[in-house]
Amino acid sequence: MREQDLDWVLHHEPQLYPFPWTRGNFEDSLASGYSCWIMAEADAPVAYAVVMQVFDEAHLLNFSVVLAAQGRGLGARLLQFLRDTLRGRGVTQFFLEVRPSNLAARAVYEKAGFASIGRRKGYYPAEDGREDALVMRVAP
């Protein structure tokens, strides 16, 4: 992902999340040197991810497959790419948070080997206040 990709990302972000990331969130991620990826299929972008690595640990901060491309296994392919890349960089633990209510995302993560290791109370904004996050981990 590069700065010039942000208009495309920001077009899709509010379609995918009730509380989407802002341009500033993505710009800060790029400026901080996080691994920011765009996945393309037939030269058309279909997914994106933002990963922060600190030493031998990595944290998936944003993981998104556009609506029109969901249900085709692209999320699983992108996760595998991330895991392979992180393993090659010496990462031994890969973490993420997910809403307990996001059953589709949880299924993708669980199928990829992520296991729930905890809960963050009130982590996500929600229509009626806050929603917890499940913390998940896998060894790349």
Short mmCIF file of N, CA and C in Angstrom, two decimals:
data_model
loop_
_atom_site.label_atom_id
_atom_site.label_comp_id
_atom_site.label_asym_id
_atom_site.label_seq_id
_atom_site.Cartn_x
_atom_site.Cartn_y
_atom_site.Cartn_z
N MET A 1 0.86 -1.18 0.00
CA MET A 1 0.00 0.00 0.00
C MET A 1 0.90 1.24 0.00
N ARG A 2 0.49 2.19 -0.82
CA ARG A 2 1.20 3.45 -0.89
C ARG A 2 0.20 4.59 -0.71
N GLU A 3 0.70 5.77 -0.55
CA GLU A 3 -0.15 6.95 -0.37
C GLU A 3 -1.20 7.06 -1.48
N GLN A 4 -0.80 6.77 -2.71
CA GLN A 4 -1.74 6.89 -3.83
C GLN A 4 -2.84 5.84 -3.81
N ASP A 5 -2.72 4.82 -2.97
CA ASP A 5 -3.78 3.80 -2.83
C ASP A 5 -4.87 4.21 -1.84
N LEU A 6 -4.63 5.26 -1.08
CA LEU A 6 -5.54 5.58 0.02
C LEU A 6 -6.94 5.99 -0.43
N ASP A 7 -7.08 6.63 -1.57
CA ASP A 7 -8.43 6.97 -2.03
C ASP A 7 -9.24 5.69 -2.25
N TRP A 8 -8.63 4.69 -2.86
CA TRP A 8 -9.32 3.41 -3.06
C TRP A 8 -9.65 2.75 -1.72
N VAL A 9 -8.68 2.70 -0.82
CA VAL A 9 -8.89 2.10 0.51
C VAL A 9 -10.01 2.83 1.23
N LEU A 10 -9.98 4.15 1.22
CA LEU A 10 -10.97 4.93 1.97
C LEU A 10 -12.36 4.88 1.33
N HIS A 11 -12.42 4.52 0.07
CA HIS A 11 -13.72 4.28 -0.56
C HIS A 11 -14.37 3.02 0.02
N HIS A 12 -13.56 2.00 0.30
CA HIS A 12 -14.07 0.71 0.77
C HIS A 12 -14.19 0.62 2.29
N GLU A 13 -13.34 1.30 3.01
CA GLU A 13 -13.30 1.17 4.48
C GLU A 13 -14.67 1.39 5.14
N PRO A 14 -15.43 2.44 4.79
CA PRO A 14 -16.74 2.63 5.45
C PRO A 14 -17.80 1.61 5.00
N GLN A 15 -17.56 0.94 3.89
CA GLN A 15 -18.48 -0.12 3.47
C GLN A 15 -18.28 -1.39 4.29
N LEU A 16 -17.11 -1.50 4.91
CA LEU A 16 -16.74 -2.72 5.62
C LEU A 16 -16.89 -2.61 7.13
N TYR A 17 -16.81 -1.40 7.66
CA TYR A 17 -16.79 -1.22 9.11
C TYR A 17 -17.74 -0.10 9.53
N PRO A 18 -18.47 -0.31 10.63
CA PRO A 18 -19.34 0.75 11.13
C PRO A 18 -18.54 1.93 11.69
N PHE A 19 -17.29 1.67 12.11
CA PHE A 19 -16.40 2.71 12.62
C PHE A 19 -15.07 2.60 11.88
N PRO A 20 -15.04 3.09 10.64
CA PRO A 20 -13.86 2.88 9.78
C PRO A 20 -12.65 3.68 10.22
N TRP A 21 -11.49 3.20 9.79
CA TRP A 21 -10.26 3.96 9.95
C TRP A 21 -10.35 5.23 9.12
N THR A 22 -9.64 6.25 9.55
CA THR A 22 -9.57 7.52 8.82
C THR A 22 -8.34 7.54 7.91
N ARG A 23 -8.31 8.51 7.04
CA ARG A 23 -7.12 8.71 6.21
C ARG A 23 -5.90 8.86 7.11
N GLY A 24 -6.06 9.60 8.20
CA GLY A 24 -4.94 9.80 9.14
C GLY A 24 -4.43 8.49 9.73
N ASN A 25 -5.32 7.55 10.03
CA ASN A 25 -4.89 6.25 10.54
C ASN A 25 -3.98 5.54 9.53
N PHE A 26 -4.40 5.56 8.27
CA PHE A 26 -3.60 4.90 7.23
C PHE A 26 -2.31 5.67 6.96
N GLU A 27 -2.39 6.99 6.91
CA GLU A 27 -1.18 7.79 6.69
C GLU A 27 -0.17 7.57 7.81
N ASP A 28 -0.65 7.54 9.05
CA ASP A 28 0.24 7.29 10.19
C ASP A 28 0.89 5.91 10.10
N SER A 29 0.12 4.91 9.66
CA SER A 29 0.66 3.56 9.52
C SER A 29 1.77 3.52 8.47
N LEU A 30 1.52 4.18 7.34
CA LEU A 30 2.54 4.24 6.30
C LEU A 30 3.78 4.99 6.79
N ALA A 31 3.57 6.13 7.44
CA ALA A 31 4.69 6.95 7.93
C ALA A 31 5.49 6.23 9.01
N SER A 32 4.83 5.37 9.78
CA SER A 32 5.50 4.64 10.86
C SER A 32 6.27 3.43 10.36
N GLY A 33 6.13 3.13 9.08
CA GLY A 33 6.85 2.00 8.52
C GLY A 33 6.19 0.66 8.73
N TYR A 34 4.90 0.68 9.08
CA TYR A 34 4.17 -0.58 9.21
C TYR A 34 4.08 -1.24 7.84
N SER A 35 3.93 -2.56 7.84
CA SER A 35 3.74 -3.28 6.58
C SER A 35 2.29 -3.09 6.15
N CYS A 36 2.10 -2.38 5.06
CA CYS A 36 0.76 -2.08 4.55
C CYS A 36 0.67 -2.68 3.16
N TRP A 37 -0.32 -3.55 2.98
CA TRP A 37 -0.41 -4.35 1.77
C TRP A 37 -1.73 -4.13 1.04
N ILE A 38 -1.66 -4.21 -0.28
CA ILE A 38 -2.85 -4.27 -1.14
C ILE A 38 -2.77 -5.60 -1.88
N MET A 39 -3.85 -6.36 -1.86
CA MET A 39 -3.92 -7.61 -2.62
C MET A 39 -4.71 -7.34 -3.89
N ALA A 40 -4.17 -7.79 -5.02
CA ALA A 40 -4.85 -7.61 -6.30
C ALA A 40 -5.21 -8.96 -6.89
N GLU A 41 -6.28 -8.95 -7.64
CA GLU A 41 -6.71 -10.13 -8.39
C GLU A 41 -6.99 -9.64 -9.81
N ALA A 42 -6.32 -10.22 -10.78
CA ALA A 42 -6.44 -9.77 -12.17
C ALA A 42 -6.18 -8.27 -12.27
N ASP A 43 -5.15 -7.82 -11.58
CA ASP A 43 -4.71 -6.42 -11.57
C ASP A 43 -5.69 -5.44 -10.95
N ALA A 44 -6.73 -5.94 -10.28
CA ALA A 44 -7.67 -5.07 -9.58
C ALA A 44 -7.52 -5.29 -8.08
N PRO A 45 -7.41 -4.21 -7.30
CA PRO A 45 -7.28 -4.39 -5.85
C PRO A 45 -8.55 -4.99 -5.26
N VAL A 46 -8.37 -5.93 -4.32
CA VAL A 46 -9.51 -6.61 -3.72
C VAL A 46 -9.43 -6.69 -2.19
N ALA A 47 -8.25 -6.40 -1.62
CA ALA A 47 -8.09 -6.53 -0.17
C ALA A 47 -6.90 -5.69 0.28
N TYR A 48 -6.85 -5.44 1.58
CA TYR A 48 -5.72 -4.70 2.14
C TYR A 48 -5.50 -5.11 3.59
N ALA A 49 -4.28 -4.87 4.05
CA ALA A 49 -3.92 -5.24 5.41
C ALA A 49 -2.84 -4.30 5.92
N VAL A 50 -2.87 -4.08 7.23
CA VAL A 50 -1.85 -3.28 7.90
C VAL A 50 -1.33 -4.11 9.07
N VAL A 51 0.00 -4.30 9.12
CA VAL A 51 0.63 -5.10 10.15
C VAL A 51 1.75 -4.30 10.80
N MET A 52 1.76 -4.29 12.13
CA MET A 52 2.84 -3.66 12.89
C MET A 52 3.72 -4.77 13.44
N GLN A 53 5.02 -4.68 13.18
CA GLN A 53 5.96 -5.66 13.72
C GLN A 53 6.88 -4.98 14.72
N VAL A 54 7.05 -5.61 15.87
CA VAL A 54 8.00 -5.16 16.88
C VAL A 54 8.82 -6.39 17.27
N PHE A 55 10.07 -6.37 16.89
CA PHE A 55 10.98 -7.49 17.12
C PHE A 55 10.38 -8.78 16.54
N ASP A 56 10.13 -9.78 17.39
CA ASP A 56 9.65 -11.06 16.87
C ASP A 56 8.13 -11.23 17.01
N GLU A 57 7.43 -10.14 17.24
CA GLU A 57 5.96 -10.19 17.32
C GLU A 57 5.36 -9.26 16.28
N ALA A 58 4.21 -9.66 15.77
CA ALA A 58 3.49 -8.82 14.80
C ALA A 58 2.04 -8.73 15.22
N HIS A 59 1.41 -7.62 14.86
CA HIS A 59 0.03 -7.35 15.23
C HIS A 59 -0.73 -6.90 13.98
N LEU A 60 -1.79 -7.64 13.67
CA LEU A 60 -2.64 -7.30 12.52
C LEU A 60 -3.58 -6.17 12.95
N LEU A 61 -3.40 -5.00 12.37
CA LEU A 61 -4.16 -3.82 12.78
C LEU A 61 -5.41 -3.60 11.94
N ASN A 62 -5.32 -3.93 10.66
CA ASN A 62 -6.47 -3.78 9.76
C ASN A 62 -6.36 -4.88 8.71
N PHE A 63 -7.47 -5.56 8.49
CA PHE A 63 -7.51 -6.67 7.54
C PHE A 63 -8.86 -6.62 6.86
N SER A 64 -8.88 -6.38 5.54
CA SER A 64 -10.13 -6.11 4.87
C SER A 64 -10.17 -6.69 3.46
N VAL A 65 -11.26 -7.36 3.15
CA VAL A 65 -11.54 -7.82 1.80
C VAL A 65 -12.78 -7.06 1.35
N VAL A 66 -12.71 -6.39 0.20
CA VAL A 66 -13.84 -5.58 -0.26
C VAL A 66 -15.07 -6.46 -0.43
N LEU A 67 -16.24 -5.85 -0.26
CA LEU A 67 -17.50 -6.60 -0.28
C LEU A 67 -17.66 -7.46 -1.52
N ALA A 68 -17.36 -6.91 -2.69
CA ALA A 68 -17.57 -7.63 -3.93
C ALA A 68 -16.66 -8.85 -4.06
N ALA A 69 -15.60 -8.93 -3.27
CA ALA A 69 -14.64 -10.03 -3.38
C ALA A 69 -14.73 -11.02 -2.22
N GLN A 70 -15.63 -10.78 -1.29
CA GLN A 70 -15.73 -11.67 -0.13
C GLN A 70 -16.32 -13.02 -0.51
N GLY A 71 -15.97 -14.03 0.28
CA GLY A 71 -16.52 -15.37 0.10
C GLY A 71 -15.81 -16.20 -0.96
N ARG A 72 -14.65 -15.75 -1.40
CA ARG A 72 -13.91 -16.48 -2.44
C ARG A 72 -12.56 -16.99 -1.94
N GLY A 73 -12.33 -16.93 -0.65
CA GLY A 73 -11.07 -17.42 -0.09
C GLY A 73 -9.91 -16.45 -0.16
N LEU A 74 -10.18 -15.21 -0.55
CA LEU A 74 -9.10 -14.23 -0.67
C LEU A 74 -8.53 -13.86 0.69
N GLY A 75 -9.40 -13.78 1.70
CA GLY A 75 -8.92 -13.48 3.05
C GLY A 75 -7.95 -14.54 3.53
N ALA A 76 -8.26 -15.79 3.30
CA ALA A 76 -7.37 -16.88 3.69
C ALA A 76 -6.04 -16.79 2.95
N ARG A 77 -6.09 -16.46 1.66
CA ARG A 77 -4.86 -16.33 0.87
C ARG A 77 -4.01 -15.16 1.37
N LEU A 78 -4.65 -14.04 1.68
CA LEU A 78 -3.90 -12.89 2.17
C LEU A 78 -3.30 -13.19 3.53
N LEU A 79 -4.05 -13.83 4.40
CA LEU A 79 -3.51 -14.21 5.72
C LEU A 79 -2.31 -15.13 5.57
N GLN A 80 -2.37 -16.08 4.67
CA GLN A 80 -1.24 -16.99 4.46
C GLN A 80 -0.03 -16.24 3.95
N PHE A 81 -0.25 -15.29 3.02
CA PHE A 81 0.85 -14.46 2.54
C PHE A 81 1.49 -13.70 3.70
N LEU A 82 0.65 -13.10 4.55
CA LEU A 82 1.18 -12.35 5.69
C LEU A 82 1.98 -13.25 6.62
N ARG A 83 1.43 -14.42 6.91
CA ARG A 83 2.13 -15.36 7.81
C ARG A 83 3.47 -15.78 7.21
N ASP A 84 3.50 -16.11 5.94
CA ASP A 84 4.75 -16.50 5.29
C ASP A 84 5.77 -15.35 5.33
N THR A 85 5.30 -14.15 5.04
CA THR A 85 6.18 -12.98 5.05
C THR A 85 6.73 -12.73 6.45
N LEU A 86 5.86 -12.80 7.45
CA LEU A 86 6.29 -12.55 8.82
C LEU A 86 7.25 -13.62 9.32
N ARG A 87 6.98 -14.86 8.97
CA ARG A 87 7.89 -15.95 9.36
C ARG A 87 9.27 -15.67 8.79
N GLY A 88 9.33 -15.22 7.55
CA GLY A 88 10.60 -14.90 6.91
C GLY A 88 11.32 -13.73 7.56
N ARG A 89 10.57 -12.93 8.29
CA ARG A 89 11.16 -11.79 9.01
C ARG A 89 11.47 -12.13 10.47
N GLY A 90 11.32 -13.39 10.83
CA GLY A 90 11.67 -13.82 12.19
C GLY A 90 10.56 -13.67 13.22
N VAL A 91 9.35 -13.41 12.78
CA VAL A 91 8.23 -13.27 13.71
C VAL A 91 7.85 -14.65 14.26
N THR A 92 7.66 -14.72 15.57
CA THR A 92 7.28 -15.98 16.22
C THR A 92 5.86 -15.97 16.75
N GLN A 93 5.26 -14.78 16.86
CA GLN A 93 3.87 -14.66 17.33
C GLN A 93 3.17 -13.57 16.52
N PHE A 94 1.94 -13.88 16.10
CA PHE A 94 1.14 -12.98 15.28
C PHE A 94 -0.19 -12.81 16.00
N PHE A 95 -0.52 -11.57 16.34
CA PHE A 95 -1.71 -11.25 17.13
C PHE A 95 -2.73 -10.45 16.32
N LEU A 96 -3.97 -10.49 16.77
CA LEU A 96 -5.02 -9.64 16.23
C LEU A 96 -6.14 -9.51 17.25
N GLU A 97 -6.98 -8.51 17.05
CA GLU A 97 -8.24 -8.39 17.78
C GLU A 97 -9.37 -8.49 16.78
N VAL A 98 -10.48 -9.05 17.23
CA VAL A 98 -11.66 -9.17 16.39
C VAL A 98 -12.90 -9.02 17.27
N ARG A 99 -13.92 -8.41 16.70
CA ARG A 99 -15.19 -8.30 17.43
C ARG A 99 -15.79 -9.70 17.61
N PRO A 100 -16.26 -10.04 18.80
CA PRO A 100 -16.95 -11.32 18.99
C PRO A 100 -18.14 -11.47 18.05
N SER A 101 -18.77 -10.35 17.69
CA SER A 101 -19.94 -10.38 16.81
C SER A 101 -19.58 -10.59 15.33
N ASN A 102 -18.31 -10.49 14.98
CA ASN A 102 -17.88 -10.64 13.58
C ASN A 102 -17.58 -12.12 13.30
N LEU A 103 -18.64 -12.88 13.15
CA LEU A 103 -18.52 -14.33 13.01
C LEU A 103 -17.76 -14.74 11.75
N ALA A 104 -17.96 -14.01 10.65
CA ALA A 104 -17.27 -14.34 9.41
C ALA A 104 -15.76 -14.17 9.57
N ALA A 105 -15.33 -13.07 10.14
CA ALA A 105 -13.90 -12.84 10.34
C ALA A 105 -13.33 -13.87 11.31
N ARG A 106 -14.04 -14.14 12.37
CA ARG A 106 -13.56 -15.14 13.34
C ARG A 106 -13.36 -16.49 12.67
N ALA A 107 -14.27 -16.86 11.79
CA ALA A 107 -14.15 -18.15 11.09
C ALA A 107 -12.90 -18.18 10.21
N VAL A 108 -12.61 -17.08 9.52
CA VAL A 108 -11.41 -17.01 8.68
C VAL A 108 -10.17 -17.14 9.55
N TYR A 109 -10.14 -16.41 10.66
CA TYR A 109 -8.96 -16.45 11.53
C TYR A 109 -8.79 -17.83 12.16
N GLU A 110 -9.86 -18.42 12.63
CA GLU A 110 -9.77 -19.74 13.25
C GLU A 110 -9.32 -20.79 12.24
N LYS A 111 -9.83 -20.72 11.03
CA LYS A 111 -9.42 -21.65 9.98
C LYS A 111 -7.93 -21.50 9.68
N ALA A 112 -7.41 -20.28 9.83
CA ALA A 112 -5.99 -20.01 9.59
C ALA A 112 -5.12 -20.40 10.79
N GLY A 113 -5.74 -20.90 11.85
CA GLY A 113 -4.97 -21.37 13.00
C GLY A 113 -4.91 -20.42 14.18
N PHE A 114 -5.50 -19.25 14.07
CA PHE A 114 -5.53 -18.32 15.20
C PHE A 114 -6.41 -18.90 16.31
N ALA A 115 -5.96 -18.75 17.54
CA ALA A 115 -6.73 -19.21 18.70
C ALA A 115 -6.94 -18.03 19.65
N SER A 116 -8.09 -18.00 20.26
CA SER A 116 -8.41 -16.94 21.22
C SER A 116 -7.57 -17.11 22.47
N ILE A 117 -6.92 -16.02 22.90
CA ILE A 117 -6.09 -16.08 24.10
C ILE A 117 -6.54 -15.09 25.17
N GLY A 118 -7.56 -14.29 24.88
CA GLY A 118 -8.01 -13.32 25.86
C GLY A 118 -9.09 -12.41 25.30
N ARG A 119 -9.43 -11.44 26.11
CA ARG A 119 -10.51 -10.52 25.77
C ARG A 119 -10.11 -9.12 26.24
N ARG A 120 -10.36 -8.12 25.42
CA ARG A 120 -10.15 -6.72 25.82
C ARG A 120 -11.53 -6.11 26.00
N LYS A 121 -11.84 -5.73 27.21
CA LYS A 121 -13.15 -5.16 27.53
C LYS A 121 -13.31 -3.78 26.90
N GLY A 122 -14.46 -3.57 26.25
CA GLY A 122 -14.80 -2.26 25.70
C GLY A 122 -13.83 -1.74 24.67
N TYR A 123 -13.21 -2.60 23.92
CA TYR A 123 -12.14 -2.22 22.98
C TYR A 123 -12.67 -1.45 21.76
N TYR A 124 -13.79 -1.90 21.22
CA TYR A 124 -14.32 -1.32 19.99
C TYR A 124 -15.50 -0.38 20.26
N PRO A 125 -15.60 0.73 19.51
CA PRO A 125 -16.83 1.51 19.59
C PRO A 125 -17.97 0.70 18.98
N ALA A 126 -19.16 0.90 19.51
CA ALA A 126 -20.35 0.20 19.01
C ALA A 126 -21.53 1.15 19.06
N GLU A 127 -22.58 0.81 18.33
CA GLU A 127 -23.77 1.66 18.28
C GLU A 127 -24.33 1.94 19.68
N ASP A 128 -24.26 0.95 20.55
CA ASP A 128 -24.84 1.09 21.89
C ASP A 128 -23.76 1.21 22.97
N GLY A 129 -22.62 1.76 22.63
CA GLY A 129 -21.55 1.94 23.61
C GLY A 129 -20.24 1.36 23.13
N ARG A 130 -19.81 0.26 23.74
CA ARG A 130 -18.54 -0.36 23.41
C ARG A 130 -18.73 -1.87 23.27
N GLU A 131 -17.86 -2.50 22.47
CA GLU A 131 -17.88 -3.94 22.31
C GLU A 131 -16.49 -4.48 22.66
N ASP A 132 -16.47 -5.63 23.32
CA ASP A 132 -15.20 -6.27 23.65
C ASP A 132 -14.49 -6.71 22.37
N ALA A 133 -13.23 -7.06 22.52
CA ALA A 133 -12.45 -7.66 21.44
C ALA A 133 -11.93 -9.00 21.92
N LEU A 134 -11.96 -9.97 21.05
CA LEU A 134 -11.27 -11.22 21.30
C LEU A 134 -9.84 -11.02 20.81
N VAL A 135 -8.88 -11.40 21.64
CA VAL A 135 -7.48 -11.36 21.24
C VAL A 135 -7.13 -12.76 20.75
N MET A 136 -6.55 -12.82 19.56
CA MET A 136 -6.19 -14.11 18.97
C MET A 136 -4.71 -14.11 18.60
N ARG A 137 -4.15 -15.32 18.59
CA ARG A 137 -2.72 -15.46 18.31
C ARG A 137 -2.47 -16.73 17.50
N VAL A 138 -1.43 -16.66 16.66
CA VAL A 138 -0.96 -17.83 15.93
C VAL A 138 0.56 -17.68 15.76
N ALA A 139 1.24 -18.79 15.65
CA ALA A 139 2.65 -18.76 15.27
C ALA A 139 2.68 -18.78 13.74
N PRO A 140 3.35 -17.80 13.14
CA PRO A 140 3.37 -17.77 11.68
C PRO A 140 3.98 -19.04 11.12
#
